[in-house]
Amino acid sequence: DKDATRKKIRTLLFNLHEDRNSRFDSYTYKGKKLSTYTSAEWVDWVADIVEKEVYDSTVNNGRTYSNVQLVYERIKLDFYHRLC
């Protein structure tokens, strides 16, 4: 059931995002909580990659690792840009 799987992936990733944000709330940068500099859009970025890998016709752990690593590098760069 693709809809249920999609929803579960996004729920799990959203929970990770919110958990990180709650930890970031303890710290500030330029007078604002670090969570101010995050984006809910990041959940979609990771979810899209995870969904593609789940439903890809071939299993390739190296490709999956690489694709997830690349999206987290993108998130890190976006976070740095938001801090400026």
Short mmCIF file of N, CA and C in Angstrom, two decimals, residues 3-84:
data_model
loop_
_atom_site.label_atom_id
_atom_site.label_comp_id
_atom_site.label_asym_id
_atom_site.label_seq_id
_atom_site.Cartn_x
_atom_site.Cartn_y
_atom_site.Cartn_z
N ASP A 3 0.27 4.45 -0.39
CA ASP A 3 -0.17 5.62 0.38
C ASP A 3 0.18 5.46 1.86
N ALA A 4 -0.04 4.28 2.40
CA ALA A 4 0.27 4.03 3.81
C ALA A 4 1.78 4.11 4.05
N THR A 5 2.55 3.57 3.12
CA THR A 5 4.01 3.61 3.25
C THR A 5 4.50 5.04 3.17
N ARG A 6 3.97 5.80 2.24
CA ARG A 6 4.35 7.21 2.08
C ARG A 6 4.05 7.98 3.36
N LYS A 7 2.87 7.76 3.91
CA LYS A 7 2.47 8.45 5.14
C LYS A 7 3.38 8.07 6.31
N LYS A 8 3.72 6.79 6.40
CA LYS A 8 4.57 6.31 7.49
C LYS A 8 5.97 6.91 7.38
N ILE A 9 6.53 6.94 6.17
CA ILE A 9 7.85 7.54 5.96
C ILE A 9 7.85 8.99 6.40
N ARG A 10 6.86 9.74 5.94
CA ARG A 10 6.80 11.17 6.27
C ARG A 10 6.55 11.41 7.76
N THR A 11 5.77 10.55 8.38
CA THR A 11 5.53 10.69 9.82
C THR A 11 6.82 10.45 10.59
N LEU A 12 7.54 9.39 10.24
CA LEU A 12 8.80 9.10 10.92
C LEU A 12 9.82 10.23 10.74
N LEU A 13 9.92 10.74 9.52
CA LEU A 13 10.86 11.83 9.24
C LEU A 13 10.43 13.13 9.92
N PHE A 14 9.13 13.40 9.95
CA PHE A 14 8.64 14.58 10.64
C PHE A 14 8.95 14.50 12.14
N ASN A 15 8.79 13.32 12.72
CA ASN A 15 9.11 13.14 14.13
C ASN A 15 10.59 13.39 14.40
N LEU A 16 11.47 12.91 13.52
CA LEU A 16 12.90 13.19 13.66
C LEU A 16 13.18 14.69 13.56
N HIS A 17 12.52 15.35 12.62
CA HIS A 17 12.68 16.79 12.42
C HIS A 17 12.25 17.55 13.67
N GLU A 18 11.10 17.21 14.21
CA GLU A 18 10.60 17.89 15.40
C GLU A 18 11.45 17.60 16.64
N ASP A 19 11.96 16.38 16.73
CA ASP A 19 12.85 16.03 17.84
C ASP A 19 14.12 16.88 17.78
N ARG A 20 14.70 17.00 16.59
CA ARG A 20 15.89 17.84 16.42
C ARG A 20 15.56 19.29 16.76
N ASN A 21 14.43 19.79 16.28
CA ASN A 21 14.05 21.17 16.57
C ASN A 21 13.89 21.42 18.07
N SER A 22 13.32 20.46 18.78
CA SER A 22 13.15 20.65 20.22
C SER A 22 14.50 20.72 20.92
N ARG A 23 15.47 20.00 20.41
CA ARG A 23 16.83 20.07 20.96
C ARG A 23 17.50 21.40 20.58
N PHE A 24 17.24 21.88 19.37
CA PHE A 24 17.79 23.15 18.93
C PHE A 24 17.21 24.33 19.70
N ASP A 25 16.03 24.18 20.25
CA ASP A 25 15.39 25.27 21.00
C ASP A 25 16.21 25.69 22.22
N SER A 26 17.10 24.83 22.68
CA SER A 26 17.93 25.14 23.85
C SER A 26 19.08 26.09 23.51
N TYR A 27 19.34 26.30 22.23
CA TYR A 27 20.48 27.11 21.80
C TYR A 27 20.02 28.24 20.89
N THR A 28 20.75 29.35 20.95
CA THR A 28 20.41 30.50 20.11
C THR A 28 21.58 30.90 19.23
N TYR A 29 21.24 31.57 18.16
CA TYR A 29 22.23 32.15 17.25
C TYR A 29 21.66 33.49 16.80
N LYS A 30 22.43 34.53 17.01
CA LYS A 30 21.98 35.90 16.70
C LYS A 30 20.66 36.22 17.39
N GLY A 31 20.51 35.72 18.62
CA GLY A 31 19.32 36.02 19.41
C GLY A 31 18.09 35.19 19.08
N LYS A 32 18.19 34.24 18.15
CA LYS A 32 17.05 33.40 17.79
C LYS A 32 17.37 31.93 18.09
N LYS A 33 16.33 31.18 18.41
CA LYS A 33 16.51 29.75 18.62
C LYS A 33 17.01 29.12 17.33
N LEU A 34 17.91 28.14 17.46
CA LEU A 34 18.43 27.48 16.26
C LEU A 34 17.33 26.85 15.42
N SER A 35 16.25 26.42 16.05
CA SER A 35 15.15 25.80 15.30
C SER A 35 14.51 26.77 14.32
N THR A 36 14.70 28.07 14.55
CA THR A 36 14.17 29.09 13.64
C THR A 36 14.80 28.96 12.25
N TYR A 37 15.99 28.42 12.21
CA TYR A 37 16.75 28.33 10.96
C TYR A 37 16.54 27.01 10.22
N THR A 38 15.67 26.16 10.74
CA THR A 38 15.39 24.89 10.05
C THR A 38 14.18 25.06 9.14
N SER A 39 13.92 24.05 8.33
CA SER A 39 12.81 24.11 7.40
C SER A 39 12.05 22.79 7.37
N ALA A 40 10.74 22.86 7.43
CA ALA A 40 9.92 21.65 7.32
C ALA A 40 10.05 21.03 5.93
N GLU A 41 10.48 21.82 4.97
CA GLU A 41 10.68 21.34 3.60
C GLU A 41 11.73 20.21 3.56
N TRP A 42 12.63 20.21 4.52
CA TRP A 42 13.66 19.17 4.57
C TRP A 42 13.05 17.78 4.69
N VAL A 43 11.94 17.69 5.38
CA VAL A 43 11.26 16.39 5.52
C VAL A 43 10.88 15.87 4.13
N ASP A 44 10.36 16.75 3.29
CA ASP A 44 9.99 16.35 1.93
C ASP A 44 11.20 15.93 1.11
N TRP A 45 12.31 16.65 1.27
CA TRP A 45 13.53 16.32 0.52
C TRP A 45 13.96 14.88 0.82
N VAL A 46 13.99 14.54 2.10
CA VAL A 46 14.44 13.19 2.49
C VAL A 46 13.37 12.17 2.13
N ALA A 47 12.11 12.48 2.36
CA ALA A 47 11.03 11.54 2.07
C ALA A 47 11.01 11.16 0.59
N ASP A 48 11.22 12.12 -0.28
CA ASP A 48 11.23 11.83 -1.71
C ASP A 48 12.31 10.81 -2.06
N ILE A 49 13.49 10.98 -1.49
CA ILE A 49 14.60 10.04 -1.76
C ILE A 49 14.28 8.67 -1.18
N VAL A 50 13.80 8.63 0.05
CA VAL A 50 13.49 7.35 0.70
C VAL A 50 12.41 6.61 -0.08
N GLU A 51 11.37 7.31 -0.49
CA GLU A 51 10.29 6.66 -1.25
C GLU A 51 10.81 6.08 -2.56
N LYS A 52 11.65 6.84 -3.26
CA LYS A 52 12.21 6.33 -4.51
C LYS A 52 13.02 5.06 -4.27
N GLU A 53 13.79 5.05 -3.20
CA GLU A 53 14.62 3.88 -2.91
C GLU A 53 13.77 2.68 -2.48
N VAL A 54 12.72 2.92 -1.74
CA VAL A 54 11.84 1.83 -1.29
C VAL A 54 11.20 1.15 -2.49
N TYR A 55 10.80 1.95 -3.49
CA TYR A 55 10.07 1.39 -4.62
C TYR A 55 10.92 1.16 -5.86
N ASP A 56 12.23 1.35 -5.76
CA ASP A 56 13.10 1.08 -6.90
C ASP A 56 13.10 -0.42 -7.17
N SER A 57 13.13 -0.78 -8.44
CA SER A 57 13.04 -2.21 -8.80
C SER A 57 14.31 -2.99 -8.46
N THR A 58 15.42 -2.29 -8.27
CA THR A 58 16.66 -2.97 -7.89
C THR A 58 17.14 -2.46 -6.53
N VAL A 59 17.61 -3.39 -5.72
CA VAL A 59 18.15 -3.04 -4.41
C VAL A 59 19.63 -2.76 -4.58
N ASN A 60 20.05 -1.58 -4.15
CA ASN A 60 21.46 -1.20 -4.23
C ASN A 60 21.78 -0.36 -3.01
N ASN A 61 22.35 -1.01 -1.99
CA ASN A 61 22.62 -0.31 -0.73
C ASN A 61 23.58 0.86 -0.90
N GLY A 62 24.56 0.71 -1.80
CA GLY A 62 25.51 1.79 -2.04
C GLY A 62 24.82 3.02 -2.62
N ARG A 63 23.93 2.80 -3.57
CA ARG A 63 23.18 3.91 -4.18
C ARG A 63 22.29 4.57 -3.14
N THR A 64 21.61 3.75 -2.36
CA THR A 64 20.72 4.29 -1.34
C THR A 64 21.49 5.14 -0.34
N TYR A 65 22.60 4.62 0.15
CA TYR A 65 23.43 5.36 1.10
C TYR A 65 23.88 6.68 0.49
N SER A 66 24.35 6.62 -0.73
CA SER A 66 24.84 7.81 -1.42
C SER A 66 23.74 8.85 -1.60
N ASN A 67 22.56 8.42 -2.02
CA ASN A 67 21.45 9.35 -2.24
C ASN A 67 20.98 10.00 -0.94
N VAL A 68 20.92 9.22 0.13
CA VAL A 68 20.50 9.79 1.42
C VAL A 68 21.59 10.73 1.94
N GLN A 69 22.84 10.34 1.79
CA GLN A 69 23.94 11.20 2.22
C GLN A 69 23.92 12.53 1.46
N LEU A 70 23.66 12.50 0.17
CA LEU A 70 23.60 13.72 -0.63
C LEU A 70 22.48 14.65 -0.19
N VAL A 71 21.34 14.10 0.14
CA VAL A 71 20.23 14.96 0.57
C VAL A 71 20.53 15.57 1.93
N TYR A 72 21.22 14.85 2.81
CA TYR A 72 21.59 15.43 4.10
C TYR A 72 22.67 16.50 3.94
N GLU A 73 23.54 16.35 2.96
CA GLU A 73 24.51 17.41 2.65
C GLU A 73 23.78 18.66 2.16
N ARG A 74 22.74 18.45 1.36
CA ARG A 74 21.92 19.57 0.87
C ARG A 74 21.24 20.29 2.04
N ILE A 75 20.74 19.52 2.99
CA ILE A 75 20.10 20.10 4.17
C ILE A 75 21.12 20.90 4.99
N LYS A 76 22.32 20.33 5.16
CA LYS A 76 23.36 21.03 5.91
C LYS A 76 23.70 22.36 5.26
N LEU A 77 23.84 22.38 3.94
CA LEU A 77 24.15 23.61 3.24
C LEU A 77 23.01 24.62 3.35
N ASP A 78 21.77 24.14 3.24
CA ASP A 78 20.63 25.03 3.39
C ASP A 78 20.59 25.63 4.79
N PHE A 79 20.89 24.83 5.79
CA PHE A 79 20.94 25.31 7.17
C PHE A 79 21.99 26.40 7.32
N TYR A 80 23.17 26.17 6.77
CA TYR A 80 24.24 27.16 6.85
C TYR A 80 23.83 28.46 6.18
N HIS A 81 23.17 28.37 5.04
CA HIS A 81 22.71 29.57 4.34
C HIS A 81 21.67 30.32 5.16
N ARG A 82 20.82 29.59 5.85
CA ARG A 82 19.80 30.23 6.68
C ARG A 82 20.42 30.95 7.88
N LEU A 83 21.58 30.49 8.31
CA LEU A 83 22.26 31.12 9.44
C LEU A 83 22.89 32.48 9.08
N CYS A 84 23.12 32.68 7.80
CA CYS A 84 23.77 33.95 7.37
C CYS A 84 22.83 35.13 7.39
#
